[in-house]
């Protein structure tokens, strides 16, 4: 039997995920949708020619017995409430980042899930499913480069809209690095500092862009992360881990190499959709398969969502203070430690 998904939020990424579940992946189907904008929900099911029920809100959608898993792709501030209701109803949840917009909100989810007694929630940190990052992780875990000492990375977007604010560079954009890097080097963050290089003239008045973020991990790994969201040339994700015996670097996405008009070149992708398409497919297939075969999701957990939120809050504080701010993450609860063995390596 296909896993029945109810979708809460049929905007840009919600529709992308609905399409992949319907057209690309196996073992799942969309059975229900809701959106505060009912027209959007209607259009989403028409686009895919689905026979899904449309509900007025998440509460009504969760009452549908055919909904076994909820895909939460509404706006960030709405995530916590839907995830808590879904846990209460005993449904599986795939929630796009952020798990919740505050660390306290993430903790409420962590507590509710533990009270339920088994894992229900997976957070959409898709980079852990990207083949480039996976190869880096394998190399590091197999001691190929020895102990990691330093990391250099960059998260560049072509441009941002007027609603994009300085704190979003951390909470909306860098949040992917925040999740991926502690997983990659196998260590917890200790502190964060943010500095601002010369501002690009391409960013709107209210936005500080670019930004340089420096993390230190508990064992002393130093991570330099550039966030540059109006870089103009494309969507560019870079990552290099420098270890005691060597270096591993995130591969470029293969695109055709061309020779034309005196140029030997290759194209740069323009947004996250194409860059992480395979990773999105892999994370969803894993979510579906893990639930169907093992009864619970194995990917990034509520605890990982909580780590990202605590780190993000410290990052915003560091943006404002200019100082090195501590990151205080409590010990991973046993509930998530037991599950971590099976989590994506
Ligand atoms: P969007 O604005 O295109 O879509 C959000 C939809 O949710 C809208 O249709 C809106 O009407 C609906 N909505 C808002 N509150 C609702 C509620 N309480 N109940 C039902 N529907 C509600 O936004 P987008 O770009 O699709 O982003 C959605 C989420 O996905 C965000 O949390 C964002 O951070 C995340 N995202 C993740 C990406 C990734 O790389 N993993 C990339 C882009 C977005
Ligand atoms: C967006 O929400 C994402 O998650 C993208 O992956 C990221 O590159 C972009 O900066 C965010 O706004």
Coordinates of C-alpha atoms and ligand atoms in Angstrom, one line a residue:
X1 CA 0.0 0.0 0.0
X2 CA 1.2 3.5 -0.9
X3 CA 2.0 5.8 2.0
X4 CA -0.8 8.5 2.0
X5 CA 0.6 12.1 2.3
X6 CA -1.4 15.1 3.4
X7 CA 0.2 18.3 2.2
X8 CA 0.0 21.5 4.4
X9 CA 1.2 24.4 2.2
X10 CA 1.0 24.1 -1.6
X11 CA 3.4 26.9 -2.5
X12 CA 6.7 26.7 -4.4
X13 CA 8.5 23.8 -2.6
X14 CA 5.2 22.1 -1.6
X15 CA 4.3 21.7 -5.3
X16 CA 7.9 20.6 -6.1
X17 CA 7.6 17.8 -3.5
X18 CA 4.1 16.9 -4.5
X19 CA 5.4 16.5 -8.1
X20 CA 8.3 14.3 -7.0
X21 CA 6.1 12.1 -4.8
X22 CA 3.6 11.7 -7.7
X23 CA 5.9 11.4 -10.7
X24 CA 9.3 10.3 -9.7
X25 CA 9.3 8.3 -6.4
X26 CA 7.7 5.0 -5.5
X27 CA 5.5 3.9 -2.6
X28 CA 3.6 7.1 -1.8
X29 CA 0.7 9.2 -3.0
X30 CA -0.9 12.5 -2.2
X31 CA -4.3 12.0 -0.7
X32 CA -5.1 15.4 0.9
X33 CA -4.0 19.0 0.7
X34 CA -4.6 22.3 2.4
X35 CA -3.4 25.8 2.0
X36 CA -4.5 29.1 3.6
X37 CA -4.9 30.1 0.0
X38 CA -7.5 27.6 -1.2
X39 CA -7.0 28.5 -4.9
X40 CA -3.4 27.5 -4.6
X41 CA -4.4 24.2 -3.2
X42 CA -6.9 23.6 -5.9
X43 CA -4.4 24.5 -8.6
X44 CA -1.8 22.2 -7.1
X45 CA -4.0 19.2 -7.4
X46 CA -5.2 20.1 -10.8
X47 CA -1.6 20.5 -12.1
X48 CA -0.9 16.9 -11.1
X49 CA -4.4 15.6 -11.9
X50 CA -4.7 14.2 -8.4
X51 CA -7.8 12.8 -6.7
X52 CA -6.9 14.4 -3.4
X53 CA -9.3 15.9 -0.8
X54 CA -8.9 19.7 -0.2
X55 CA -9.4 20.7 3.5
X56 CA -9.9 24.1 5.1
X57 CA -6.9 23.7 7.5
X58 CA -4.4 21.3 8.9
X59 CA -6.7 20.2 11.8
X60 CA -9.3 19.0 9.3
X61 CA -6.7 17.4 7.1
X62 CA -5.3 15.4 10.0
X63 CA -8.7 13.9 10.7
X64 CA -8.6 12.1 7.3
X65 CA -7.7 8.5 8.0
X66 CA -6.0 8.2 4.6
X67 CA -3.4 10.7 5.7
X68 CA -0.6 8.6 7.2
X69 CA 2.2 11.2 6.8
X70 CA 2.1 15.0 6.7
X71 CA 4.2 17.1 4.4
X72 CA 4.7 20.5 6.1
X73 CA 5.6 23.1 3.5
X74 CA 3.8 26.1 4.8
X75 CA 5.7 29.3 5.9
X76 CA 8.2 28.7 8.7
X77 CA 6.2 30.4 11.5
X78 CA 3.3 27.9 10.8
X79 CA 5.4 24.7 11.0
X80 CA 5.5 24.2 14.8
X81 CA 1.7 24.2 15.3
X82 CA 1.1 21.7 12.4
X83 CA 3.9 19.4 13.5
X84 CA 2.6 19.3 17.1
X85 CA -0.9 18.5 15.9
X86 CA 0.4 15.8 13.6
X87 CA 2.4 14.2 16.5
X88 CA -0.7 14.4 18.7
X89 CA -2.6 12.5 15.9
X90 CA 0.2 9.9 15.7
X91 CA 1.0 10.8 12.0
X92 CA 4.5 10.8 10.4
X93 CA 5.8 14.2 9.5
X94 CA 8.2 15.5 6.8
X95 CA 8.7 19.1 7.6
X96 CA 10.7 21.6 5.5
X97 CA 13.3 23.7 7.4
X98 CA 12.9 25.3 9.8
X99 CA 11.4 22.7 12.2
X100 CA 10.2 25.7 14.2
X101 CA 11.3 29.3 14.2
X102 CA 12.4 29.3 17.8
X103 CA 14.6 26.9 19.8
X104 CA 11.8 26.6 22.4
X105 CA 9.4 25.6 19.6
X106 CA 11.7 22.9 18.4
X107 CA 12.1 21.7 22.0
X108 CA 8.3 21.4 22.3
X109 CA 8.3 19.2 19.3
X110 CA 11.3 17.1 20.6
X111 CA 9.3 16.6 23.9
X112 CA 6.1 15.7 22.2
X113 CA 7.8 13.2 19.9
X114 CA 9.6 11.5 22.9
X115 CA 6.3 11.4 24.7
X116 CA 4.7 9.7 21.7
X117 CA 7.4 7.0 22.1
X118 CA 8.8 6.6 18.6
X119 CA 10.3 8.8 15.9
X120 CA 7.7 10.4 13.7
X121 CA 9.4 13.5 12.4
X122 CA 12.1 14.1 9.7
X123 CA 13.4 17.6 8.9
X124 CA 14.1 18.6 5.3
X125 CA 17.9 19.0 5.6
X126 CA 18.4 17.5 2.1
X127 CA 22.1 18.1 1.8
X128 CA 22.8 15.0 3.9
X129 CA 21.4 13.1 0.9
X130 CA 23.5 14.9 -1.7
X131 CA 26.0 12.5 -3.3
X132 CA 28.9 15.0 -3.1
X133 CA 28.4 15.6 0.7
X134 CA 27.9 11.8 1.2
X135 CA 31.3 11.1 -0.5
X136 CA 32.9 13.7 1.8
X137 CA 31.2 12.2 4.8
X138 CA 32.4 8.7 3.9
X139 CA 36.0 9.9 3.4
X140 CA 36.0 11.7 6.7
X141 CA 34.4 8.7 8.6
X142 CA 36.9 6.3 7.0
X143 CA 39.8 8.5 8.2
X144 CA 40.9 9.2 4.6
X145 CA 42.0 12.7 5.5
X146 CA 42.7 12.1 9.2
X147 CA 41.2 14.4 11.8
X148 CA 39.3 17.3 10.3
X149 CA 41.0 20.6 11.3
X150 CA 39.4 23.3 9.2
X151 CA 36.4 23.8 6.9
X152 CA 35.9 26.5 4.2
X153 CA 32.5 26.8 2.6
X154 CA 30.3 29.2 0.7
X155 CA 26.5 29.5 0.2
X156 CA 25.9 31.9 -2.7
X157 CA 22.5 32.8 -4.1
X158 CA 22.1 34.8 -7.3
X159 CA 19.8 37.5 -5.7
X160 CA 17.2 38.0 -3.1
X161 CA 13.7 39.6 -2.9
X162 CA 12.9 42.7 -0.8
X163 CA 11.5 40.5 2.0
X164 CA 14.9 38.9 2.6
X165 CA 16.4 40.3 5.8
X166 CA 19.9 40.2 7.4
X167 CA 18.9 37.6 10.0
X168 CA 17.6 35.3 7.2
X169 CA 21.1 34.9 5.9
X170 CA 21.6 32.7 9.1
X171 CA 18.1 31.4 9.7
X172 CA 17.0 30.7 6.2
X173 CA 20.2 30.2 4.2
X174 CA 23.1 29.2 6.4
X175 CA 20.7 26.9 8.2
X176 CA 21.7 24.2 5.6
X177 CA 25.4 24.5 6.4
X178 CA 24.6 24.6 10.2
X179 CA 23.0 21.2 9.8
X180 CA 25.4 19.7 7.3
X181 CA 28.7 20.8 8.9
X182 CA 28.4 19.3 12.4
X183 CA 27.2 16.1 10.8
X184 CA 30.1 16.1 8.3
X185 CA 32.9 16.6 10.9
X186 CA 31.1 14.6 13.6
X187 CA 31.4 17.3 16.3
X188 CA 29.2 19.9 18.1
X189 CA 29.5 23.6 17.7
X190 CA 31.0 25.6 20.6
X191 CA 30.8 29.2 19.3
X192 CA 29.9 31.5 16.4
X193 CA 31.0 34.9 15.2
X194 CA 29.8 37.0 12.3
X195 CA 31.8 39.7 10.4
X196 CA 30.7 41.9 7.6
X197 CA 33.0 42.4 4.6
X198 CA 32.5 45.4 2.3
X199 CA 28.8 45.5 1.3
X200 CA 27.9 44.7 -2.2
X201 CA 26.1 47.5 -4.1
X202 CA 23.7 44.8 -5.5
X203 CA 22.0 44.2 -2.1
X204 CA 19.0 46.3 -1.0
X205 CA 19.6 49.1 1.6
X206 CA 18.3 47.0 4.6
X207 CA 20.4 43.9 3.9
X208 CA 24.0 43.2 5.0
X209 CA 25.5 41.1 2.3
X210 CA 27.9 39.3 2.2
X211 CA 28.6 37.9 5.7
X212 CA 31.4 35.7 7.0
X213 CA 30.5 33.3 9.8
X214 CA 33.2 31.6 11.9
X215 CA 32.3 28.6 14.0
X216 CA 34.5 26.7 16.4
X217 CA 33.5 23.2 17.3
X218 CA 34.0 21.5 20.7
X219 CA 37.3 19.8 19.5
X220 CA 38.6 23.0 18.0
X221 CA 37.7 22.7 14.3
X222 CA 37.4 26.2 12.8
X223 CA 34.8 26.7 10.1
X224 CA 34.7 29.7 7.8
X225 CA 31.4 30.1 6.0
X226 CA 30.6 32.8 3.5
X227 CA 27.0 33.8 2.9
X228 CA 26.6 35.9 -0.2
X229 CA 23.0 36.0 -1.4
X230 CA 23.3 38.6 -4.2
X231 CA 26.3 37.2 -5.9
X232 CA 24.7 37.8 -9.3
X233 CA 26.3 34.8 -11.1
X234 CA 24.2 31.9 -9.9
X235 CA 23.6 29.4 -7.1
X236 CA 26.9 28.2 -5.8
X237 CA 27.6 25.9 -3.0
X238 CA 31.2 25.2 -2.0
X239 CA 32.7 23.1 0.8
X240 CA 36.2 21.9 1.6
X241 CA 37.3 20.0 4.7
X242 CA 41.0 20.2 5.5
X243 CA 42.3 17.3 7.6
X244 CA 45.6 16.1 9.1
X245 CA 46.4 13.9 6.1
X246 CA 44.6 15.6 3.2
X247 CA 41.6 17.5 1.9
X248 CA 38.1 16.6 0.6
X249 CA 36.2 19.0 -1.5
X250 CA 32.5 19.1 -2.6
X251 CA 32.5 18.2 -6.3
X252 CA 31.0 20.7 -8.8
X253 CA 27.7 19.6 -10.3
X254 CA 28.5 18.0 -13.6
X255 CA 27.3 20.1 -16.5
X256 CA 28.4 20.0 -20.1
X257 CA 31.7 21.6 -20.9
X258 CA 31.6 23.9 -23.9
X259 CA 34.0 25.5 -26.3
X260 CA 32.5 28.5 -28.0
X261 CA 33.5 32.0 -29.0
X262 CA 37.0 31.6 -27.7
X263 CA 35.8 30.3 -24.3
X264 CA 36.2 26.9 -22.6
X265 CA 33.4 26.9 -20.1
X266 CA 30.6 25.2 -18.2
X267 CA 27.3 26.7 -17.0
X268 CA 26.6 27.6 -13.3
X269 CA 23.2 26.5 -11.9
X270 CA 20.8 29.3 -11.0
X271 CA 18.9 28.0 -8.0
X272 CA 18.6 25.3 -5.4
X273 CA 15.9 23.4 -7.3
X274 CA 18.3 22.0 -9.9
X275 CA 21.3 21.9 -7.5
X276 CA 19.7 19.6 -5.0
X277 CA 17.1 17.9 -7.1
X278 CA 18.6 14.4 -6.6
X279 CA 19.1 15.1 -2.9
X280 CA 15.4 16.0 -2.5
X281 CA 14.4 12.8 -4.3
X282 CA 16.8 10.7 -2.2
X283 CA 15.6 12.2 1.1
X284 CA 11.9 11.6 0.2
X285 CA 12.4 8.1 -1.0
X286 CA 14.3 7.3 2.2
X287 CA 11.5 8.8 4.3
X288 CA 8.9 6.7 2.5
X289 CA 11.0 3.5 2.5
X290 CA 12.1 3.8 6.2
X291 CA 8.5 4.2 7.3
X292 CA 7.2 1.4 5.1
X293 CA 10.0 -1.0 6.0
X294 CA 11.1 0.0 9.4
X295 CA 8.2 1.8 10.9
X296 CA 9.9 5.2 11.4
X297 CA 11.9 7.8 9.6
X298 CA 15.7 7.6 9.7
X299 CA 16.8 11.0 8.3
X300 CA 17.5 14.3 10.1
X301 CA 15.5 14.3 13.3
X302 CA 13.7 16.8 15.5
X303 CA 16.9 16.9 17.6
X304 CA 18.8 18.1 14.5
X305 CA 16.1 20.7 13.9
X306 CA 16.6 21.8 17.5
X307 CA 20.5 22.0 17.1
X308 CA 20.0 24.2 14.0
X309 CA 17.6 26.5 15.8
X310 CA 19.9 26.9 18.9
X311 CA 22.9 27.6 16.6
X312 CA 20.8 29.9 14.4
X313 CA 19.7 32.0 17.5
X314 CA 23.4 32.3 18.6
X315 CA 24.2 33.3 15.0
X316 CA 21.7 36.1 15.0
X317 CA 23.0 37.3 18.4
X318 CA 26.5 37.3 16.9
X319 CA 25.3 39.3 13.9
X320 CA 24.1 42.0 16.3
X321 CA 27.0 41.9 18.9
X322 CA 29.9 41.4 16.6
X323 CA 31.3 39.1 19.3
X324 CA 32.1 35.5 19.6
X325 CA 28.9 34.0 21.0
X326 CA 28.7 30.7 22.8
X327 CA 26.5 27.9 21.4
X328 CA 25.1 25.8 24.1
X329 CA 23.5 22.5 23.0
X330 CA 22.5 20.0 25.6
X331 CA 23.5 16.3 25.4
X332 CA 21.6 14.4 22.7
X333 CA 18.7 12.6 24.5
X334 CA 18.9 8.8 24.6
X335 CA 15.7 8.7 22.4
X336 CA 17.7 10.3 19.5
X337 CA 20.9 8.5 20.3
X338 CA 19.3 5.1 19.9
X339 CA 18.0 6.2 16.5
X340 CA 21.1 7.9 15.4
X341 CA 22.7 4.6 14.5
X342 CA 20.3 4.1 11.7
X343 CA 20.3 7.8 10.7
X344 CA 21.8 8.7 7.3
X345 CA 25.5 8.3 7.5
Ligands
LIG1 P1 5.8 29.7 -0.4 O1 5.4 31.0 0.1 O2 6.0 29.6 -1.9 O3 4.7 28.6 0.0 C1 4.2 28.5 1.3 C2 2.7 28.1 1.2 O4 2.2 27.8 2.5 C3 1.8 29.2 0.6 O5 1.0 28.7 -0.5 C4 1.0 29.7 1.8 O6 -0.3 30.1 1.4 C5 0.9 28.4 2.6 N1 0.7 28.5 4.0 C6 1.2 29.4 4.9 N2 0.8 29.2 6.1 C7 -0.1 28.2 6.1 C8 -0.8 27.4 7.0 N3 -0.8 27.8 8.3 N4 -1.6 26.4 6.6 C9 -1.6 26.1 5.3 N5 -0.9 26.7 4.3 C10 -0.1 27.7 4.7 O7 7.1 29.2 0.3 P2 8.2 28.1 -0.1 O8 9.3 28.8 -0.8 O9 7.5 27.0 -0.7 O10 8.7 27.7 1.3 C11 8.0 26.9 2.2 C12 9.0 26.3 3.3 O11 10.0 25.5 2.6 C13 9.7 27.3 4.1 O12 9.8 26.9 5.4 C14 11.1 27.4 3.4 O13 12.1 27.7 4.4 C15 11.3 25.9 3.0 N6 12.2 25.9 1.8 C16 13.2 24.9 1.8 C17 14.1 24.8 0.8 C18 15.2 23.8 0.8 O14 16.2 24.1 0.1 N7 15.1 22.8 1.6 C19 14.0 25.7 -0.4 C20 12.9 26.6 -0.3 C21 12.0 26.7 0.7
LIG2 C1 15.9 28.9 0.6 O1 14.9 28.9 1.6 C2 16.6 27.6 0.7 O2 16.4 26.7 1.5 C3 17.8 27.4 -0.3 O3 18.3 26.2 -0.2 C4 18.8 28.5 0.1 O4 19.9 28.5 -0.8 C5 18.2 29.9 0.0 O5 19.1 30.8 0.5 C6 17.0 29.9 1.0 O6 16.3 31.2 0.9

